[in-house]
Each structure stands twice: as C-alpha cells, then as structure tokens.
PDB file of C-alpha atoms in Angstrom:
ATOM      1  CA  GLU A  94     261.455 149.179  11.097  1.00 93.00           C
ATOM      2  CA  VAL A  95     258.556 146.746  11.028  1.00 95.00           C
ATOM      3  CA  GLN A  96     259.568 143.508   9.340  1.00 97.00           C
ATOM      4  CA  LEU A  97     258.014 140.128   8.693  1.00 98.00           C
ATOM      5  CA  LEU A  98     259.897 137.106   7.391  1.00 98.00           C
ATOM      6  CA  GLU A  99     258.267 133.844   6.382  1.00 98.00           C
ATOM      7  CA  SER A 100     259.972 130.470   6.314  1.00 98.00           C
ATOM      8  CA  GLY A 101     259.130 126.808   6.001  1.00 98.00           C
ATOM      9  CA  GLY A 102     258.011 126.565   2.401  1.00 97.00           C
ATOM     10  CA  GLY A 103     259.144 123.787   0.115  1.00 97.00           C
ATOM     11  CA  LEU A 104     258.128 120.787  -1.938  1.00 98.00           C
ATOM     12  CA  VAL A 105     255.610 118.388  -0.423  1.00 97.00           C
ATOM     13  CA  GLN A 106     253.644 115.470  -1.832  1.00 97.00           C
ATOM     14  CA  PRO A 107     249.856 115.595  -2.061  1.00 97.00           C
ATOM     15  CA  GLY A 108     248.428 114.571   1.285  1.00 97.00           C
ATOM     16  CA  GLY A 109     251.532 115.730   3.098  1.00 98.00           C
ATOM     17  CA  SER A 110     252.079 118.401   5.745  1.00 98.00           C
ATOM     18  CA  LEU A 111     254.114 121.535   6.104  1.00 98.00           C
ATOM     19  CA  ARG A 112     254.496 124.154   8.825  1.00 98.00           C
ATOM     20  CA  LEU A 113     255.084 127.747   7.853  1.00 98.00           C
ATOM     21  CA  SER A 114     256.466 130.353  10.222  1.00 98.00           C
ATOM     22  CA  CYS A 115     256.550 134.131  10.173  1.00 98.00           C
ATOM     23  CA  ALA A 116     258.931 136.058  12.398  1.00 98.00           C
ATOM     24  CA  GLY A 117     257.964 139.593  13.281  1.00 98.00           C
ATOM     25  CA  SER A 118     260.251 142.404  14.424  1.00 97.00           C
ATOM     26  CA  GLY A 119     260.157 146.149  14.964  1.00 96.00           C
ATOM     27  CA  PHE A 120     256.716 146.197  16.579  1.00 95.00           C
ATOM     28  CA  THR A 121     254.868 144.864  19.626  1.00 97.00           C
ATOM     29  CA  PHE A 122     253.865 141.564  18.096  1.00 97.00           C
ATOM     30  CA  ARG A 123     251.223 140.620  20.665  1.00 97.00           C
ATOM     31  CA  ASN A 124     249.262 143.805  19.963  1.00 97.00           C
ATOM     32  CA  TYR A 125     248.421 142.892  16.390  1.00 97.00           C
ATOM     33  CA  GLY A 126     246.247 140.350  14.685  1.00 97.00           C
ATOM     34  CA  MET A 127     248.096 138.496  11.960  1.00 98.00           C
ATOM     35  CA  ASN A 128     247.032 137.045   8.633  1.00 98.00           C
ATOM     36  CA  TRP A 129     248.129 134.447   6.113  1.00 98.00           C
ATOM     37  CA  VAL A 130     247.412 135.258   2.484  1.00 98.00           C
ATOM     38  CA  ARG A 131     248.379 133.119  -0.495  1.00 98.00           C
ATOM     39  CA  GLN A 132     248.877 133.640  -4.185  1.00 98.00           C
ATOM     40  CA  ALA A 133     248.983 130.800  -6.697  1.00 98.00           C
ATOM     41  CA  PRO A 134     251.324 131.340  -9.660  1.00 95.00           C
ATOM     42  CA  GLY A 135     249.885 133.956 -11.991  1.00 93.00           C
ATOM     43  CA  LYS A 136     246.733 134.317  -9.880  1.00 96.00           C
ATOM     44  CA  GLY A 137     245.232 136.819  -7.486  1.00 96.00           C
ATOM     45  CA  LEU A 138     245.402 137.063  -3.718  1.00 98.00           C
ATOM     46  CA  GLU A 139     243.458 134.722  -1.443  1.00 98.00           C
ATOM     47  CA  TRP A 140     243.078 135.334   2.273  1.00 98.00           C
ATOM     48  CA  VAL A 141     243.732 132.088   4.151  1.00 98.00           C
ATOM     49  CA  SER A 142     243.467 132.702   7.874  1.00 98.00           C
ATOM     50  CA  ASP A 143     243.910 135.182  10.658  1.00 96.00           C
ATOM     51  CA  ILE A 144     244.463 135.166  14.400  1.00 98.00           C
ATOM     52  CA  SER A 145     243.885 137.781  17.069  1.00 97.00           C
ATOM     53  CA  GLY A 146     246.735 139.325  19.019  1.00 96.00           C
ATOM     54  CA  ASN A 147     246.336 137.034  22.017  1.00 96.00           C
ATOM     55  CA  GLY A 148     245.649 133.999  19.866  1.00 95.00           C
ATOM     56  CA  GLY A 149     242.176 133.577  21.275  1.00 96.00           C
ATOM     57  CA  SER A 150     240.298 134.011  17.999  1.00 97.00           C
ATOM     58  CA  THR A 151     241.046 132.357  14.693  1.00 98.00           C
ATOM     59  CA  TYR A 152     239.314 132.409  11.306  1.00 97.00           C
ATOM     60  CA  TYR A 153     239.808 130.392   8.144  1.00 98.00           C
ATOM     61  CA  ALA A 154     238.838 130.426   4.504  1.00 98.00           C
ATOM     62  CA  ASP A 155     236.471 127.577   3.646  1.00 97.00           C
ATOM     63  CA  SER A 156     239.085 126.197   1.255  1.00 97.00           C
ATOM     64  CA  VAL A 157     241.454 125.376   4.143  1.00 98.00           C
ATOM     65  CA  LYS A 158     239.117 124.900   7.100  1.00 98.00           C
ATOM     66  CA  GLY A 159     239.786 121.637   8.879  1.00 97.00           C
ATOM     67  CA  ARG A 160     243.172 121.181   7.186  1.00 98.00           C
ATOM     68  CA  PHE A 161     245.149 124.285   8.224  1.00 98.00           C
ATOM     69  CA  THR A 162     245.732 125.606  11.734  1.00 98.00           C
ATOM     70  CA  ILE A 163     246.989 129.088  12.533  1.00 98.00           C
ATOM     71  CA  SER A 164     248.777 129.742  15.806  1.00 98.00           C
ATOM     72  CA  ARG A 165     251.206 132.200  17.329  1.00 98.00           C
ATOM     73  CA  ASP A 166     253.907 132.320  19.993  1.00 98.00           C
ATOM     74  CA  ASN A 167     253.994 135.855  21.324  1.00 98.00           C
ATOM     75  CA  SER A 168     257.031 135.083  23.484  1.00 97.00           C
ATOM     76  CA  LYS A 169     258.954 134.458  20.273  1.00 98.00           C
ATOM     77  CA  ASN A 170     257.158 136.998  18.036  1.00 98.00           C
ATOM     78  CA  THR A 171     256.306 134.194  15.659  1.00 98.00           C
ATOM     79  CA  LEU A 172     253.228 133.228  13.675  1.00 98.00           C
ATOM     80  CA  HIS A 173     252.668 129.704  12.363  1.00 98.00           C
ATOM     81  CA  LEU A 174     250.506 127.957   9.805  1.00 98.00           C
ATOM     82  CA  GLN A 175     250.264 124.188  10.099  1.00 98.00           C
ATOM     83  CA  MET A 176     249.111 122.809   6.766  1.00 98.00           C
ATOM     84  CA  ASN A 177     247.895 119.199   6.606  1.00 98.00           C
ATOM     85  CA  SER A 178     246.338 117.112   3.844  1.00 98.00           C
ATOM     86  CA  LEU A 179     247.891 119.349   1.237  1.00 98.00           C
ATOM     87  CA  ARG A 180     246.409 119.417  -2.238  1.00 98.00           C
ATOM     88  CA  ALA A 181     247.728 120.558  -5.592  1.00 97.00           C
ATOM     89  CA  GLU A 182     245.541 123.650  -5.327  1.00 97.00           C
ATOM     90  CA  ASP A 183     247.332 124.711  -2.129  1.00 98.00           C
ATOM     91  CA  ALA A 184     250.499 125.386  -4.128  1.00 98.00           C
ATOM     92  CA  ALA A 185     251.216 129.092  -3.818  1.00 98.00           C
ATOM     93  CA  THR A 186     253.398 131.749  -2.326  1.00 98.00           C
ATOM     94  CA  TYR A 187     252.252 132.257   1.250  1.00 98.00           C
ATOM     95  CA  TYR A 188     252.535 135.686   2.818  1.00 98.00           C
ATOM     96  CA  CYS A 189     252.049 136.755   6.394  1.00 98.00           C
ATOM     97  CA  ALA A 190     250.574 140.218   6.879  1.00 98.00           C
ATOM     98  CA  MET A 191     250.211 142.377   9.954  1.00 97.00           C
ATOM     99  CA  GLY A 192     246.992 143.802  11.264  1.00 92.00           C
ATOM    100  CA  VAL A 193     243.410 143.895  10.049  1.00 85.00           C
ATOM    101  CA  GLY A 194     244.394 146.268   7.272  1.00 88.00           C
ATOM    102  CA  MET A 195     247.396 144.114   6.328  1.00 92.00           C
ATOM    103  CA  ASN A 196     249.667 147.096   6.731  1.00 93.00           C
ATOM    104  CA  VAL A 197     252.945 145.204   6.350  1.00 96.00           C
ATOM    105  CA  TRP A 198     253.693 142.013   4.421  1.00 98.00           C
ATOM    106  CA  GLY A 199     256.569 139.606   4.447  1.00 98.00           C
ATOM    107  CA  PRO A 200     258.360 138.632   1.223  1.00 98.00           C
ATOM    108  CA  GLY A 201     256.577 135.264   1.144  1.00 98.00           C
ATOM    109  CA  THR A 202     257.524 131.605   1.145  1.00 98.00           C
ATOM    110  CA  THR A 203     256.679 129.224  -1.691  1.00 98.00           C
ATOM    111  CA  VAL A 204     254.820 125.952  -1.248  1.00 98.00           C
ATOM    112  CA  THR A 205     254.891 123.404  -4.050  1.00 98.00           C
ATOM    113  CA  VAL A 206     252.583 120.397  -3.882  1.00 97.00           C
ATOM    114  CA  SER A 207     253.587 117.683  -6.304  1.00 95.00           C
ATOM    115  CA  SER A 208     254.385 113.999  -6.443  1.00 92.00           C
TER     116      SER A 208
ATOM    117  CA  ASP B 233     230.862 135.827   1.205  1.00 96.00           C
ATOM    118  CA  VAL B 234     231.424 139.411   0.055  1.00 97.00           C
ATOM    119  CA  GLN B 235     232.408 139.413  -3.598  1.00 98.00           C
ATOM    120  CA  MET B 236     234.790 142.129  -4.736  1.00 98.00           C
ATOM    121  CA  THR B 237     234.957 143.282  -8.327  1.00 98.00           C
ATOM    122  CA  GLN B 238     237.345 145.743  -9.924  1.00 98.00           C
ATOM    123  CA  SER B 239     237.225 147.733 -13.117  1.00 98.00           C
ATOM    124  CA  PRO B 240     238.912 147.925 -15.411  1.00 97.00           C
ATOM    125  CA  SER B 241     240.817 144.649 -15.292  1.00 97.00           C
ATOM    126  CA  SER B 242     243.655 146.391 -17.068  1.00 97.00           C
ATOM    127  CA  LEU B 243     244.467 149.806 -18.422  1.00 96.00           C
ATOM    128  CA  SER B 244     247.173 151.468 -20.447  1.00 96.00           C
ATOM    129  CA  ALA B 245     248.247 154.933 -19.407  1.00 95.00           C
ATOM    130  CA  SER B 246     251.042 157.386 -19.956  1.00 95.00           C
ATOM    131  CA  VAL B 247     253.401 158.942 -17.466  1.00 95.00           C
ATOM    132  CA  GLY B 248     251.662 161.957 -15.965  1.00 95.00           C
ATOM    133  CA  ASP B 249     248.139 160.637 -16.505  1.00 96.00           C
ATOM    134  CA  ARG B 250     245.514 160.627 -13.783  1.00 97.00           C
ATOM    135  CA  VAL B 251     244.292 157.083 -13.244  1.00 97.00           C
ATOM    136  CA  THR B 252     241.183 155.887 -11.422  1.00 98.00           C
ATOM    137  CA  ILE B 253     240.426 152.274 -10.472  1.00 98.00           C
ATOM    138  CA  THR B 254     237.029 151.225  -9.182  1.00 98.00           C
ATOM    139  CA  CYS B 255     236.239 148.508  -6.668  1.00 98.00           C
ATOM    140  CA  ARG B 256     232.739 147.315  -5.858  1.00 98.00           C
ATOM    141  CA  ALA B 257     231.570 145.093  -2.998  1.00 98.00           C
ATOM    142  CA  SER B 258     228.583 142.770  -3.326  1.00 98.00           C
ATOM    143  CA  GLN B 259     227.224 144.102  -0.052  1.00 98.00           C
ATOM    144  CA  GLY B 260     227.916 147.099   2.138  1.00 98.00           C
ATOM    145  CA  ILE B 261     231.256 147.040   3.906  1.00 98.00           C
ATOM    146  CA  SER B 262     231.220 150.528   5.417  1.00 97.00           C
ATOM    147  CA  ASN B 263     234.778 151.832   4.989  1.00 97.00           C
ATOM    148  CA  SER B 264     236.554 148.520   5.700  1.00 97.00           C
ATOM    149  CA  LEU B 265     238.511 148.536   2.484  1.00 98.00           C
ATOM    150  CA  ALA B 266     242.202 148.473   1.664  1.00 98.00           C
ATOM    151  CA  TRP B 267     244.184 148.972  -1.523  1.00 98.00           C
ATOM    152  CA  PHE B 268     247.441 147.204  -2.345  1.00 98.00           C
ATOM    153  CA  GLN B 269     250.069 147.560  -5.042  1.00 98.00           C
ATOM    154  CA  GLN B 270     251.986 144.544  -6.298  1.00 98.00           C
ATOM    155  CA  LYS B 271     254.951 144.510  -8.637  1.00 97.00           C
ATOM    156  CA  PRO B 272     256.201 141.351 -10.388  1.00 94.00           C
ATOM    157  CA  GLY B 273     257.895 138.918  -8.047  1.00 94.00           C
ATOM    158  CA  LYS B 274     257.241 141.080  -4.996  1.00 97.00           C
ATOM    159  CA  ALA B 275     254.891 140.999  -2.044  1.00 98.00           C
ATOM    160  CA  PRO B 276     251.888 143.302  -2.072  1.00 98.00           C
ATOM    161  CA  LYS B 277     252.385 146.717  -0.513  1.00 97.00           C
ATOM    162  CA  SER B 278     249.686 148.483   1.464  1.00 97.00           C
ATOM    163  CA  LEU B 279     248.660 151.863   0.047  1.00 98.00           C
ATOM    164  CA  ILE B 280     245.317 152.742   1.614  1.00 97.00           C
ATOM    165  CA  TYR B 281     243.290 151.421   4.556  1.00 97.00           C
ATOM    166  CA  ASP B 282     239.860 152.330   5.901  1.00 97.00           C
ATOM    167  CA  ALA B 283     238.995 153.291   2.301  1.00 98.00           C
ATOM    168  CA  SER B 284     240.772 156.648   2.355  1.00 98.00           C
ATOM    169  CA  ARG B 285     243.575 156.634   4.912  1.00 97.00           C
ATOM    170  CA  LEU B 286     247.031 156.765   3.374  1.00 97.00           C
ATOM    171  CA  GLN B 287     249.475 154.242   4.743  1.00 95.00           C
ATOM    172  CA  SER B 288     252.571 155.778   6.321  1.00 92.00           C
ATOM    173  CA  GLY B 289     255.258 156.484   3.747  1.00 93.00           C
ATOM    174  CA  VAL B 290     252.939 156.214   0.740  1.00 96.00           C
ATOM    175  CA  PRO B 291     253.109 159.282  -1.524  1.00 96.00           C
ATOM    176  CA  SER B 292     250.127 161.606  -1.560  1.00 97.00           C
ATOM    177  CA  LYS B 293     249.586 161.046  -5.291  1.00 97.00           C
ATOM    178  CA  PHE B 294     247.613 157.999  -4.147  1.00 98.00           C
ATOM    179  CA  SER B 295     244.148 158.616  -2.747  1.00 98.00           C
ATOM    180  CA  GLY B 296     241.151 156.502  -1.929  1.00 98.00           C
ATOM    181  CA  SER B 297     237.492 157.272  -1.539  1.00 98.00           C
ATOM    182  CA  GLY B 298     234.139 155.621  -1.112  1.00 98.00           C
ATOM    183  CA  SER B 299     231.992 153.899   1.441  1.00 98.00           C
ATOM    184  CA  GLY B 300     229.387 151.171   1.451  1.00 98.00           C
ATOM    185  CA  THR B 301     229.768 149.293  -1.820  1.00 98.00           C
ATOM    186  CA  ASP B 302     231.636 151.594  -4.211  1.00 98.00           C
ATOM    187  CA  PHE B 303     235.246 152.649  -3.873  1.00 98.00           C
ATOM    188  CA  THR B 304     237.941 154.256  -5.980  1.00 98.00           C
ATOM    189  CA  LEU B 305     241.709 154.448  -5.985  1.00 98.00           C
ATOM    190  CA  THR B 306     243.179 157.429  -7.800  1.00 98.00           C
ATOM    191  CA  ILE B 307     246.755 158.025  -8.826  1.00 97.00           C
ATOM    192  CA  SER B 308     247.015 161.720  -9.553  1.00 94.00           C
ATOM    193  CA  SER B 309     250.059 161.685 -11.823  1.00 93.00           C
ATOM    194  CA  LEU B 310     251.273 158.298 -12.954  1.00 95.00           C
ATOM    195  CA  GLN B 311     255.000 157.712 -12.684  1.00 94.00           C
ATOM    196  CA  PRO B 312     257.111 154.838 -14.062  1.00 92.00           C
ATOM    197  CA  GLU B 313     257.306 153.190 -10.630  1.00 94.00           C
ATOM    198  CA  ASP B 314     253.486 153.035 -10.444  1.00 95.00           C
ATOM    199  CA  PHE B 315     253.099 150.454 -13.190  1.00 92.00           C
ATOM    200  CA  ALA B 316     251.895 147.440 -11.246  1.00 97.00           C
ATOM    201  CA  ILE B 317     248.792 145.454 -10.303  1.00 98.00           C
ATOM    202  CA  TYR B 318     246.406 147.023  -7.811  1.00 98.00           C
ATOM    203  CA  PHE B 319     244.099 144.979  -5.568  1.00 98.00           C
ATOM    204  CA  CYS B 320     241.285 146.030  -3.281  1.00 98.00           C
ATOM    205  CA  GLN B 321     240.323 143.986  -0.224  1.00 98.00           C
ATOM    206  CA  GLN B 322     237.454 144.087   2.235  1.00 98.00           C
ATOM    207  CA  TYR B 323     237.943 143.331   5.915  1.00 97.00           C
ATOM    208  CA  LYS B 324     234.445 144.009   7.145  1.00 97.00           C
ATOM    209  CA  THR B 325     233.277 140.402   7.088  1.00 96.00           C
ATOM    210  CA  TYR B 326     234.960 137.007   7.221  1.00 95.00           C
ATOM    211  CA  PRO B 327     236.155 135.569   4.962  1.00 96.00           C
ATOM    212  CA  PHE B 328     238.175 138.590   3.932  1.00 97.00           C
ATOM    213  CA  THR B 329     238.119 138.866   0.160  1.00 98.00           C
ATOM    214  CA  PHE B 330     240.236 140.508  -2.501  1.00 98.00           C
ATOM    215  CA  GLY B 331     239.302 141.954  -5.843  1.00 98.00           C
ATOM    216  CA  PRO B 332     240.782 140.265  -8.924  1.00 98.00           C
ATOM    217  CA  GLY B 333     243.220 143.107  -9.554  1.00 98.00           C
ATOM    218  CA  THR B 334     243.761 145.886 -12.063  1.00 98.00           C
ATOM    219  CA  LYS B 335     246.932 145.823 -14.117  1.00 98.00           C
ATOM    220  CA  VAL B 336     248.269 149.276 -14.929  1.00 97.00           C
ATOM    221  CA  GLU B 337     250.517 149.183 -17.980  1.00 95.00           C
ATOM    222  CA  ILE B 338     252.565 151.701 -19.889  1.00 87.00           C
ATOM    223  CA  LYS B 339     250.962 153.119 -23.037  1.00 86.00           C
TER     224      LYS B 339
END
C-alpha cells in the first residue's frame, strides 16, 4: 500500500525556521516527483513546491520562493521542506503528495506561526 | 498564473441525485486537470487525473470530462459518504493552482 507520512510541524515564532519531512513507503520513491501543498485553517488548497524524482528540478510558489527549500533523500525515501523566515500567513496544515497528479496524500502536519 | 474557478461554490442535494461541478481555467491547460475530494479534518483524496481518468479504487459513480478550459466532475448518484468539498487543480503550468472548492451538502 502506498503511504505518505509527514512530520516536523509545530509552533514557531515569526521569523523562525522549521523543517518538515515526509516518509514514503509502498512505492519506488525515486520514480516519482513529490509535492508540498498547504491549507490554512478554513481555507482552500495552495500548492507550495515540487521536486522531480531525482531531485534535479524544483519549483516554488511565489509566496514561498527564497524562504522555503524542497529536497529529497531517495536513499531514505524521504521528502523535506526547509521553511525559513516564517510568517503568520505560513500557518497551515502541510501535506505531501505523490506525483504530478497528486495521486496519494499524507495526513498532513500542522504548522503554527505565533509569538 | 492559471486561475481556476469552480461553480457552484456550494450546492445542496439529496441522496440519489446526479451532481455536476464545473471548473474553468483562465487559459488552456489541455487535459492536465485533477479532481480531489476532502472531508472535514482529512487530507484531500484524488478522484480523477488527466481530466477523465479515474484514480484506482475510486468508484465509477465519479466521472470527469473536459479539455482546454472547461471541465466537469459528475457524481452519478450521490451517497451519504459523498458529502464533502471538491477541488479541481491544474498541473499544466507552474505554479500549479487549485480551484476554490465546491461544498456538497445534504438537502
């Protein structure tokens, strides 16, 4: 069974940093591009970033460009999102999703940005 | 950026009804469109990709159609477990963008 599990969320002060991780299992991780998508409380879905299967190509939403970095470790079947200079508007549940069509999603991890 | 709109924003329907949700892209996206279902407190679930291809394990009561700028998601016979929010998303052009969602409620 294909599964994704995010971790690393929590409470952080404005301007702080956080690193999210997403562990994949049940599929050949390196063969799939991976995405981060976020959802602020009571709001819609916002695509954040994605990375190709070999990690060679990365893309970002303008709202996070220059502050967030997506990466992956295919030897550990793990996706990461390094989030720096966090703002109140970055508070959300962050999901990782597999493939261009986002075929499978993890349950999400919640990021709270508050002083 | 490609803007995605959905209509209606919400609808009330009865069990057994046929429901159609429309999604429109601000520019042509070929068939690079997905549909997702989200229930309260849960992660989105993929229903349809490439505009009309049913995701594995998704019941055939769900169907998608369209190409270019106009797309539809149809639920042929609404069941209690189908009451949720439905989102469309384009993956033709970066940044990928989602529609604002359509909430399907019980009448």
